[in-house]
Coordinates of C-alpha atoms in Angstrom, one line a residue:
I1 CA 110.1 -128.5 -50.8
G2 CA 112.8 -125.9 -50.8
N3 CA 116.2 -127.3 -51.8
Q4 CA 115.2 -131.0 -51.4
C5 CA 116.5 -133.6 -53.8
G6 CA 114.8 -136.8 -54.9
A7 CA 115.3 -139.4 -57.6
A8 CA 113.2 -139.1 -60.8
T9 CA 113.9 -142.7 -61.4
Q10 CA 115.4 -145.4 -59.1
N11 CA 119.0 -144.9 -58.1
N12 CA 119.6 -141.4 -59.5
M13 CA 122.5 -139.7 -57.7
A14 CA 123.3 -136.2 -56.4
I15 CA 127.1 -136.0 -57.1
W16 CA 129.3 -133.2 -55.9
G17 CA 131.1 -131.9 -59.0
T18 CA 134.5 -131.5 -57.3
S19 CA 136.9 -134.3 -56.4
F20 CA 138.0 -133.9 -52.8
A21 CA 141.2 -135.1 -51.0
A22 CA 141.2 -138.7 -49.7
N23 CA 140.1 -137.7 -46.2
Q24 CA 136.5 -136.6 -46.7
E25 CA 133.0 -136.6 -45.4
V26 CA 129.5 -136.7 -46.9
Y27 CA 126.2 -136.0 -45.1
L28 CA 122.5 -135.2 -45.6
D29 CA 119.3 -134.7 -43.8
I30 CA 116.4 -137.1 -44.5
A31 CA 113.6 -135.0 -45.7
V32 CA 111.2 -137.8 -46.7
V33 CA 111.8 -141.4 -45.7
P34 CA 112.0 -143.8 -48.7
G35 CA 109.7 -146.8 -49.1
A36 CA 110.0 -149.9 -46.9
S37 CA 113.4 -151.7 -47.4
Q38 CA 114.6 -148.9 -49.6
Q39 CA 117.8 -147.0 -48.8
F40 CA 119.7 -143.8 -48.8
Q41 CA 123.3 -144.4 -49.9
L42 CA 126.2 -142.1 -49.1
I43 CA 129.2 -142.5 -51.4
L44 CA 132.9 -141.5 -50.7
R45 CA 136.2 -141.6 -52.7
S46 CA 134.3 -142.2 -55.9
E47 CA 136.6 -142.6 -58.8
S48 CA 134.0 -141.3 -61.2
G49 CA 132.1 -138.0 -61.1
T50 CA 129.2 -139.9 -62.7
A51 CA 126.8 -142.6 -61.6
T52 CA 129.1 -145.3 -62.9
R53 CA 130.1 -147.6 -60.1
T54 CA 133.8 -148.2 -60.8
K55 CA 135.6 -147.7 -57.5
S56 CA 134.1 -146.1 -54.3
Y57 CA 132.8 -146.7 -50.8
Y58 CA 129.0 -147.0 -50.4
I59 CA 127.3 -146.8 -47.1
R60 CA 123.7 -147.9 -47.1
F61 CA 121.1 -146.7 -44.6
V62 CA 118.1 -149.1 -45.0
N63 CA 114.6 -148.1 -44.2
D64 CA 113.7 -151.0 -41.9
A65 CA 112.6 -151.4 -38.3
T66 CA 116.2 -150.9 -36.9
M67 CA 117.7 -148.8 -39.8
T68 CA 120.3 -151.4 -40.9
I69 CA 123.5 -149.7 -42.0
Q70 CA 126.0 -151.5 -44.3
V71 CA 129.5 -150.3 -45.4
L72 CA 130.7 -151.6 -48.7
S73 CA 133.6 -151.1 -51.1
V74 CA 132.8 -151.2 -54.8
I75 CA 135.7 -152.1 -57.2
A76 CA 135.0 -152.8 -60.8
A77 CA 131.3 -153.0 -60.0
V78 CA 131.9 -155.8 -57.4
E79 CA 130.5 -155.0 -54.0
T80 CA 132.4 -156.2 -50.9
N81 CA 130.9 -155.9 -47.4
I82 CA 133.3 -154.3 -44.9
G83 CA 132.5 -155.8 -41.5
A84 CA 129.1 -156.8 -40.2
Q85 CA 126.0 -154.7 -40.8
F86 CA 125.0 -152.4 -38.0
N87 CA 121.5 -151.9 -36.6
Y88 CA 120.9 -148.4 -35.4
G89 CA 118.1 -149.6 -33.1
S90 CA 115.1 -147.6 -34.4
A91 CA 113.4 -146.8 -37.6
M92 CA 114.5 -144.1 -40.0
V93 CA 112.5 -140.9 -39.6
G94 CA 112.2 -137.6 -41.5
G95 CA 114.6 -134.9 -40.0
M96 CA 117.3 -137.5 -39.2
Q97 CA 120.8 -136.5 -40.1
I98 CA 123.1 -139.2 -41.5
G99 CA 126.8 -138.9 -42.4
V100 CA 130.1 -140.7 -43.1
R101 CA 133.7 -139.6 -42.7
I102 CA 136.8 -141.4 -44.0
S103 CA 140.2 -140.6 -42.7
G104 CA 143.1 -142.8 -43.8
S105 CA 141.6 -146.3 -43.7
T106 CA 139.0 -145.5 -41.0
I107 CA 135.4 -145.1 -42.0
S108 CA 133.1 -143.6 -39.3
V109 CA 129.3 -143.6 -39.6
W110 CA 127.2 -140.9 -37.9
V111 CA 123.5 -140.4 -37.1
N112 CA 122.2 -137.2 -35.7
G113 CA 125.7 -135.9 -34.9
V114 CA 126.7 -139.0 -32.9
Q115 CA 129.3 -141.5 -34.2
Q116 CA 127.7 -144.9 -34.3
F117 CA 130.5 -147.2 -35.4
T118 CA 133.7 -147.4 -37.5
R119 CA 135.1 -149.8 -40.0
T120 CA 138.6 -150.1 -41.3
D121 CA 139.5 -150.8 -45.0
S122 CA 142.4 -149.8 -47.2
S123 CA 141.2 -151.0 -50.6
I124 CA 140.5 -147.5 -51.9
T125 CA 143.0 -144.8 -50.9
A126 CA 142.7 -142.1 -53.6
A127 CA 140.9 -138.8 -53.5
G128 CA 137.5 -138.8 -55.2
F129 CA 134.0 -137.5 -55.5
I130 CA 131.2 -137.7 -52.9
A131 CA 127.5 -138.5 -53.7
A132 CA 124.2 -139.4 -52.2
T133 CA 121.2 -141.2 -53.6
P134 CA 117.8 -142.6 -52.5
T135 CA 117.1 -146.0 -54.1
D136 CA 113.5 -145.2 -54.9
E137 CA 111.4 -142.2 -56.1
V138 CA 109.9 -141.6 -52.7
G139 CA 112.9 -140.7 -50.5
R140 CA 114.1 -137.1 -50.5
I141 CA 117.2 -135.6 -49.1
D142 CA 118.0 -132.1 -47.9
N143 CA 121.2 -130.3 -46.9
F144 CA 123.4 -132.6 -48.9
G145 CA 127.1 -131.6 -48.4
G146 CA 130.6 -132.7 -47.5
G147 CA 134.1 -132.3 -48.7
A148 CA 137.7 -132.6 -47.5
L149 CA 138.3 -133.0 -43.8

């Protein structure tokens, strides 16, 4: 298993213990794919260094036939979709790299080192923490990282 990380219970998070400048990135390698319709979530500009969902951006990578990707803002625990969901076009597989960058109001989503799409939103502008989480006990991550751009 090496340095892989998984959730002991549903929705446990790996949170980087340092708050980064507002322009930041977060990324990981998928070591083990989560169960059907479960997700990996990458989190940026999180106001809290804990699992409390107060204010942050969440990007969901859903384990379905086309790896649906959703970008959301969470403010006061209320989720708001930012643009339409994006379908990657093929299923999630182990070894895949996923990542997100935010610079100013532009959020860019990456798979295997290739930018897939962008969204624009200015509802969260402050510096914050980065985090990642599988939404079940099956999914495992490796090489979780990120920081200031």
